mmCIF file of C-alpha atoms and ligand atoms in Angstrom:
data_model
loop_
_atom_site.group_PDB
_atom_site.id
_atom_site.type_symbol
_atom_site.label_atom_id
_atom_site.label_comp_id
_atom_site.label_asym_id
_atom_site.label_seq_id
_atom_site.Cartn_x
_atom_site.Cartn_y
_atom_site.Cartn_z
ATOM 1 C CA MET A 554 -8.472 2.019 -26.844
ATOM 2 C CA MET A 555 -9.806 0.259 -23.771
ATOM 3 C CA ARG A 556 -13.444 -0.613 -23.683
ATOM 4 C CA ILE A 557 -15.652 -1.238 -20.670
ATOM 5 C CA ASP A 558 -19.234 -2.542 -20.805
ATOM 6 C CA ILE A 559 -21.276 -2.215 -17.626
ATOM 7 C CA LEU A 560 -24.320 -4.494 -17.247
ATOM 8 C CA THR A 561 -26.796 -3.137 -14.717
ATOM 9 C CA LEU A 562 -30.487 -2.791 -13.897
ATOM 10 C CA PHE A 563 -29.854 0.859 -12.929
ATOM 11 C CA PRO A 564 -28.084 2.627 -15.801
ATOM 12 C CA GLU A 565 -29.207 5.959 -14.303
ATOM 13 C CA MET A 566 -26.870 5.291 -11.365
ATOM 14 C CA ILE A 567 -23.912 5.045 -13.760
ATOM 15 C CA GLU A 568 -24.508 7.359 -16.692
ATOM 16 C CA PRO A 569 -24.435 10.793 -15.022
ATOM 17 C CA ILE A 570 -21.294 9.936 -13.047
ATOM 18 C CA ILE A 571 -19.188 8.868 -16.003
ATOM 19 C CA LYS A 572 -20.021 12.116 -17.796
ATOM 20 C CA GLU A 573 -18.084 14.173 -15.212
ATOM 21 C CA SER A 574 -14.557 15.033 -14.344
ATOM 22 C CA ILE A 575 -11.637 12.814 -15.381
ATOM 23 C CA ILE A 576 -13.757 9.895 -16.581
ATOM 24 C CA GLY A 577 -15.945 12.226 -18.656
ATOM 25 C CA LYS A 578 -12.875 13.837 -20.183
ATOM 26 C CA ALA A 579 -11.227 10.464 -20.913
ATOM 27 C CA ILE A 580 -14.395 9.387 -22.804
ATOM 28 C CA LYS A 581 -14.590 12.655 -24.756
ATOM 29 C CA GLU A 582 -10.925 12.379 -25.693
ATOM 30 C CA ASN A 583 -11.373 8.794 -26.874
ATOM 31 C CA LYS A 584 -9.019 7.333 -24.310
ATOM 32 C CA ILE A 585 -11.759 4.905 -23.256
ATOM 33 C CA GLU A 586 -15.119 3.702 -24.486
ATOM 34 C CA ILE A 587 -17.816 2.920 -21.891
ATOM 35 C CA HIS A 588 -21.154 1.277 -22.683
ATOM 36 C CA VAL A 589 -23.871 1.033 -20.085
ATOM 37 C CA ILE A 590 -26.314 -1.787 -20.776
ATOM 38 C CA ASN A 591 -29.581 -2.430 -18.958
ATOM 39 C CA PHE A 592 -29.909 -6.191 -18.978
ATOM 40 C CA ARG A 593 -33.615 -5.852 -18.266
ATOM 41 C CA ASP A 594 -33.896 -5.001 -21.961
ATOM 42 C CA PHE A 595 -32.785 -8.563 -22.707
ATOM 43 C CA SER A 596 -35.408 -10.307 -20.568
ATOM 44 C CA ASN A 597 -37.497 -12.964 -22.360
ATOM 45 C CA ASN A 598 -40.279 -12.353 -19.947
ATOM 46 C CA LYS A 599 -43.241 -10.477 -21.381
ATOM 47 C CA HIS A 600 -43.180 -8.021 -18.467
ATOM 48 C CA ASN A 601 -39.404 -7.688 -18.685
ATOM 49 C CA LYS A 602 -39.128 -9.397 -15.318
ATOM 50 C CA VAL A 603 -35.582 -10.377 -14.393
ATOM 51 C CA ASP A 604 -36.023 -12.058 -10.985
ATOM 52 C CA ASP A 605 -37.792 -15.090 -9.642
ATOM 53 C CA TYR A 606 -38.220 -17.205 -6.511
ATOM 54 C CA PRO A 607 -35.215 -19.332 -5.423
ATOM 55 C CA PHE A 608 -35.354 -23.090 -5.982
ATOM 56 C CA GLY A 609 -35.455 -24.886 -2.664
ATOM 57 C CA GLY A 610 -37.384 -22.047 -1.095
ATOM 58 C CA GLY A 611 -36.242 -19.236 1.103
ATOM 59 C CA SER A 612 -36.968 -15.581 1.278
ATOM 60 C CA GLY A 613 -36.346 -12.998 -1.412
ATOM 61 C CA MET A 614 -35.945 -13.227 -5.116
ATOM 62 C CA LEU A 615 -32.965 -13.927 -7.373
ATOM 63 C CA ILE A 616 -31.880 -12.372 -10.667
ATOM 64 C CA GLY A 617 -32.047 -15.142 -13.240
ATOM 65 C CA ILE A 618 -29.323 -16.096 -15.674
ATOM 66 C CA GLN A 619 -31.246 -15.552 -18.950
ATOM 67 C CA PRO A 620 -31.170 -11.725 -19.286
ATOM 68 C CA ILE A 621 -27.523 -11.547 -18.195
ATOM 69 C CA TYR A 622 -26.588 -14.349 -20.639
ATOM 70 C CA ASP A 623 -28.318 -12.646 -23.546
ATOM 71 C CA ALA A 624 -26.891 -9.199 -22.657
ATOM 72 C CA LEU A 625 -23.409 -10.777 -22.660
ATOM 73 C CA GLN A 626 -24.110 -12.427 -26.033
ATOM 74 C CA SER A 627 -25.004 -9.035 -27.512
ATOM 75 C CA ILE A 628 -21.552 -7.632 -26.789
ATOM 76 C CA ASP A 629 -18.719 -7.943 -29.278
ATOM 77 C CA LYS A 630 -16.011 -9.877 -27.419
ATOM 78 C CA LYS A 631 -12.315 -10.334 -27.957
ATOM 79 C CA LYS A 632 -10.356 -13.437 -26.919
ATOM 80 C CA THR A 633 -9.001 -11.406 -23.998
ATOM 81 C CA THR A 634 -12.315 -9.949 -22.832
ATOM 82 C CA LYS A 635 -12.611 -10.262 -19.109
ATOM 83 C CA VAL A 636 -15.992 -10.543 -17.376
ATOM 84 C CA ILE A 637 -16.118 -9.257 -13.822
ATOM 85 C CA LEU A 638 -18.905 -9.566 -11.261
ATOM 86 C CA THR A 639 -19.014 -7.072 -8.410
ATOM 87 C CA THR A 640 -19.929 -8.907 -5.238
ATOM 88 C CA PRO A 641 -18.971 -8.913 -1.565
ATOM 89 C CA GLN A 642 -17.839 -12.557 -2.136
ATOM 90 C CA GLY A 643 -15.169 -11.424 -4.563
ATOM 91 C CA GLN A 644 -11.410 -10.941 -4.176
ATOM 92 C CA PRO A 645 -10.650 -7.626 -2.480
ATOM 93 C CA PHE A 646 -10.039 -4.751 -4.893
ATOM 94 C CA ASN A 647 -6.783 -2.822 -4.429
ATOM 95 C CA GLN A 648 -4.300 -0.738 -6.376
ATOM 96 C CA MET A 649 -2.477 -3.822 -7.667
ATOM 97 C CA LYS A 650 -5.720 -5.178 -9.113
ATOM 98 C CA ALA A 651 -6.487 -1.763 -10.610
ATOM 99 C CA GLU A 652 -3.055 -1.743 -12.273
ATOM 100 C CA GLU A 653 -3.633 -5.292 -13.599
ATOM 101 C CA LEU A 654 -7.083 -4.429 -14.994
ATOM 102 C CA SER A 655 -5.825 -1.183 -16.561
ATOM 103 C CA GLN A 656 -3.727 -3.368 -18.915
ATOM 104 C CA GLU A 657 -6.843 -5.145 -20.312
ATOM 105 C CA GLU A 658 -8.332 -4.354 -23.710
ATOM 106 C CA HIS A 659 -11.961 -5.065 -22.820
ATOM 107 C CA LEU A 660 -13.764 -5.441 -19.516
ATOM 108 C CA ILE A 661 -17.363 -6.338 -18.926
ATOM 109 C CA ILE A 662 -18.564 -5.509 -15.431
ATOM 110 C CA ILE A 663 -21.764 -7.139 -14.260
ATOM 111 C CA CYS A 664 -23.268 -5.242 -11.374
ATOM 112 C CA GLY A 665 -24.473 -7.605 -8.643
ATOM 113 C CA HIS A 666 -27.729 -6.986 -6.897
ATOM 114 C CA TYR A 667 -28.919 -7.102 -3.304
ATOM 115 C CA GLU A 668 -31.398 -9.865 -4.055
ATOM 116 C CA GLY A 669 -28.639 -12.105 -5.274
ATOM 117 C CA ILE A 670 -27.977 -13.633 -8.650
ATOM 118 C CA ASP A 671 -28.418 -17.195 -9.878
ATOM 119 C CA ASP A 672 -25.053 -18.761 -9.138
ATOM 120 C CA ARG A 673 -24.705 -20.172 -12.663
ATOM 121 C CA VAL A 674 -23.768 -16.630 -13.642
ATOM 122 C CA ARG A 675 -20.627 -16.730 -11.516
ATOM 123 C CA GLU A 676 -19.992 -20.400 -12.294
ATOM 124 C CA HIS A 677 -20.216 -20.132 -16.098
ATOM 125 C CA LEU A 678 -20.213 -16.555 -17.331
ATOM 126 C CA VAL A 679 -17.783 -14.677 -15.080
ATOM 127 C CA ASP A 680 -13.956 -14.710 -15.061
ATOM 128 C CA GLU A 681 -13.439 -12.809 -11.877
ATOM 129 C CA GLU A 682 -15.459 -11.767 -8.806
ATOM 130 C CA ILE A 683 -14.357 -8.546 -7.158
ATOM 131 C CA SER A 684 -15.343 -6.945 -3.860
ATOM 132 C CA ILE A 685 -14.535 -3.329 -3.102
ATOM 133 C CA GLY A 686 -14.385 -3.938 0.633
ATOM 134 C CA ASP A 687 -15.748 -5.847 3.587
ATOM 135 C CA TYR A 688 -19.143 -4.202 3.785
ATOM 136 C CA VAL A 689 -22.365 -4.906 1.980
ATOM 137 C CA LEU A 690 -23.960 -2.486 -0.442
ATOM 138 C CA THR A 691 -27.425 -2.631 -2.044
ATOM 139 C CA GLY A 692 -25.985 -3.265 -5.489
ATOM 140 C CA GLY A 693 -22.905 -3.443 -7.626
ATOM 141 C CA GLU A 694 -23.296 -0.056 -9.327
ATOM 142 C CA LEU A 695 -21.163 1.976 -6.940
ATOM 143 C CA PRO A 696 -18.549 -0.760 -6.898
ATOM 144 C CA ALA A 697 -18.482 -0.820 -10.717
ATOM 145 C CA LEU A 698 -17.932 2.973 -10.739
ATOM 146 C CA ILE A 699 -15.115 2.567 -8.249
ATOM 147 C CA LEU A 700 -13.416 -0.016 -10.440
ATOM 148 C CA VAL A 701 -13.856 2.166 -13.499
ATOM 149 C CA ASP A 702 -12.490 5.226 -11.737
ATOM 150 C CA ALA A 703 -9.450 3.486 -10.307
ATOM 151 C CA ILE A 704 -8.704 1.822 -13.631
ATOM 152 C CA ILE A 705 -9.191 4.852 -15.893
ATOM 153 C CA ARG A 706 -6.845 7.132 -14.026
ATOM 154 C CA LEU A 707 -4.032 4.633 -14.707
ATOM 155 C CA LEU A 708 -4.512 4.645 -18.471
ATOM 156 C CA PRO A 709 -1.710 6.408 -20.343
ATOM 157 C CA GLU A 710 -2.407 10.101 -20.888
ATOM 158 C CA VAL A 711 -5.495 10.203 -18.684
ATOM 159 C CA ILE A 712 -3.631 11.693 -15.780
ATOM 160 C CA ASN A 713 -0.117 12.969 -16.212
ATOM 161 C CA GLU A 714 2.251 10.159 -15.144
ATOM 162 C CA SER A 715 4.088 11.877 -12.374
ATOM 163 C CA SER A 716 0.902 12.588 -10.465
ATOM 164 C CA HIS A 717 0.247 8.931 -9.862
ATOM 165 C CA GLN A 718 3.829 7.748 -9.527
ATOM 166 C CA ASN A 719 3.757 9.225 -6.043
ATOM 167 C CA ASP A 720 0.374 7.798 -5.206
ATOM 168 C CA SER A 721 -0.429 6.158 -2.000
ATOM 169 C CA PHE A 722 -0.328 2.396 -2.574
ATOM 170 C CA SER A 723 1.482 2.609 -5.885
ATOM 171 C CA THR A 724 4.557 3.289 -3.882
ATOM 172 C CA ARG A 725 2.933 1.202 -1.150
ATOM 173 C CA ILE A 726 3.166 3.838 1.554
ATOM 174 C CA LEU A 727 0.998 6.876 2.249
ATOM 175 C CA GLU A 728 1.654 10.325 0.858
ATOM 176 C CA HIS A 729 3.366 13.173 2.620
ATOM 177 C CA PRO A 730 1.257 16.289 3.424
ATOM 178 C CA HIS A 731 0.838 18.934 0.703
ATOM 179 C CA TYR A 732 0.182 22.665 1.102
ATOM 180 C CA THR A 733 -0.476 25.583 -1.229
ATOM 181 C CA ARG A 734 -0.784 29.360 -0.824
ATOM 182 C CA PRO A 735 -1.192 31.237 1.385
ATOM 183 C CA ALA A 736 1.810 30.262 3.523
ATOM 184 C CA GLU A 737 -0.139 31.404 6.565
ATOM 185 C CA PHE A 738 -3.947 31.375 6.941
ATOM 186 C CA GLN A 739 -5.582 32.577 10.156
ATOM 187 C CA GLY A 740 -2.500 31.660 12.119
ATOM 188 C CA MET A 741 -2.164 28.211 10.474
ATOM 189 C CA LYS A 742 1.294 27.941 8.945
ATOM 190 C CA VAL A 743 2.795 25.561 6.443
ATOM 191 C CA PRO A 744 6.063 23.878 7.502
ATOM 192 C CA ASP A 745 9.054 26.235 7.081
ATOM 193 C CA VAL A 746 11.143 23.725 5.198
ATOM 194 C CA LEU A 747 8.756 23.851 2.231
ATOM 195 C CA LEU A 748 9.425 27.580 1.877
ATOM 196 C CA SER A 749 13.155 27.171 2.234
ATOM 197 C CA GLY A 750 13.928 26.469 -1.429
ATOM 198 C CA ASN A 751 16.350 23.743 -0.246
ATOM 199 C CA HIS A 752 15.376 20.780 -2.333
ATOM 200 C CA LYS A 753 17.532 18.319 -0.463
ATOM 201 C CA LEU A 754 15.838 19.216 2.795
ATOM 202 C CA ILE A 755 12.430 19.259 1.136
ATOM 203 C CA ASN A 756 12.919 15.758 -0.228
ATOM 204 C CA ARG A 757 14.053 14.518 3.146
ATOM 205 C CA TYR A 758 11.005 16.156 4.813
ATOM 206 C CA ARG A 759 8.649 14.571 2.272
ATOM 207 C CA MET A 760 10.158 11.120 2.590
ATOM 208 C CA LYS A 761 10.026 11.336 6.357
ATOM 209 C CA GLU A 762 6.460 12.639 6.611
ATOM 210 C CA SER A 763 5.298 10.026 4.150
ATOM 211 C CA LEU A 764 6.777 7.412 6.462
ATOM 212 C CA ARG A 765 5.298 9.144 9.502
ATOM 213 C CA ASN A 766 1.810 9.180 7.964
ATOM 214 C CA THR A 767 2.100 5.506 7.205
ATOM 215 C CA TYR A 768 3.565 4.660 10.603
ATOM 216 C CA LEU A 769 0.758 6.528 12.436
ATOM 217 C CA LYS A 770 -2.199 5.776 10.192
ATOM 218 C CA ARG A 771 -1.509 2.504 8.369
ATOM 219 C CA PRO A 772 1.372 0.679 10.090
ATOM 220 C CA ASP A 773 0.184 -2.518 8.378
ATOM 221 C CA LEU A 774 1.478 -1.122 5.036
ATOM 222 C CA LEU A 775 5.036 -0.921 6.379
ATOM 223 C CA LYS A 776 5.108 -4.676 6.948
ATOM 224 C CA ASN A 777 5.057 -5.342 3.195
ATOM 225 C CA TYR A 778 7.305 -2.439 2.251
ATOM 226 C CA SER A 779 11.054 -2.907 2.058
ATOM 227 C CA LEU A 780 12.722 0.149 3.523
ATOM 228 C CA THR A 781 15.943 1.577 2.134
ATOM 229 C CA ASP A 782 18.731 2.335 4.678
ATOM 230 C CA LYS A 783 17.817 6.003 4.504
ATOM 231 C CA GLU A 784 14.168 5.204 5.145
ATOM 232 C CA LYS A 785 15.088 2.941 8.082
ATOM 233 C CA LYS A 786 16.998 5.783 9.632
ATOM 234 C CA LEU A 787 14.120 8.232 9.128
ATOM 235 C CA LEU A 788 11.614 5.713 10.531
ATOM 236 C CA GLN A 789 13.746 5.328 13.653
ATOM 237 C CA GLU A 790 13.765 9.131 14.074
ATOM 238 C CA ILE A 791 10.005 9.132 13.697
ATOM 239 C CA ILE A 792 9.565 6.376 16.294
ATOM 240 C CA ASP A 793 11.761 8.321 18.738
ATOM 241 C CA GLU A 794 9.908 11.565 18.071
ATOM 242 C CA GLU A 795 6.543 9.966 18.478
ATOM 243 C CA LYS A 796 7.615 8.400 21.770
ATOM 244 C CA GLN A 797 8.771 11.853 22.952
ATOM 245 C CA ASN A 798 5.440 13.354 21.846
ATOM 246 C CA ASN A 799 3.460 10.734 23.701
ATOM 247 C CA LYS A 800 5.358 11.452 26.893
ATOM 248 C CA LYS A 801 4.548 15.176 26.747
HETATM 249 N N1 ADE B 1304 -22.119 -5.508 -3.907
HETATM 250 C C1 ADE B 1304 -22.572 -5.327 -2.655
HETATM 251 N N2 ADE B 1304 -21.569 -5.056 -1.813
HETATM 252 C C2 ADE B 1304 -20.424 -5.124 -2.565
HETATM 253 C C3 ADE B 1304 -19.045 -4.931 -2.251
HETATM 254 N N3 ADE B 1304 -18.605 -4.676 -1.035
HETATM 255 N N4 ADE B 1304 -18.179 -5.030 -3.253
HETATM 256 C C4 ADE B 1304 -18.603 -5.323 -4.532
HETATM 257 N N5 ADE B 1304 -19.868 -5.484 -4.863
HETATM 258 C C5 ADE B 1304 -20.784 -5.387 -3.884
#
């Protein structure tokens, strides 16, 4: 069973979220074990202080290394345990990284903090720094939850396989549109082909609309995606159709 330890100053930001939905269910069903640790509890300071003024001066405070070091020491580690720090300086998180991390036995995620952390933490205690995107948040708690969510759904038996085989980014292009009943709602109709029962046509429609979505919304993804001959043909149709549409 995979295990994740999350080191944070704000366990209340993590605990209620992981109780819910798919993550909550995965924990209940023993598919994953998650421990949330407040590293303030490990502070040597008599007031449980974890931050201090930066050497060399400057504004703000920094989280010191001691409580993080001791919190890490308290965790049972395996040879393969991977320690991650969430920070905007990290490597960008993506589906490939989620897939890679979902293969690990044990992850420790240290939540960064807006004040900053003594750099000896990243230099000596951390294996990998990860950013969830090019924007700056107040702390690493939401990023840690995002990592956990993206990783857990890839674990065997957490979500039935076929529902993520078609995922955006696993297949490296965007999904086709999906519709459910009613077939018509207040004049809004679902595409006829989906009601036709013709699976060959339906597959063609799905492949094409998946390409169209990608072409219109994330053309950058097509650059790294090697198209089959069939897909090339469909993409050309889409390009022609979109040109026609833009003329109208
Ligand atoms: N902490 C603050 N901003 C962050 C980001 N974009 N990714 C990961 N951790 C962060």
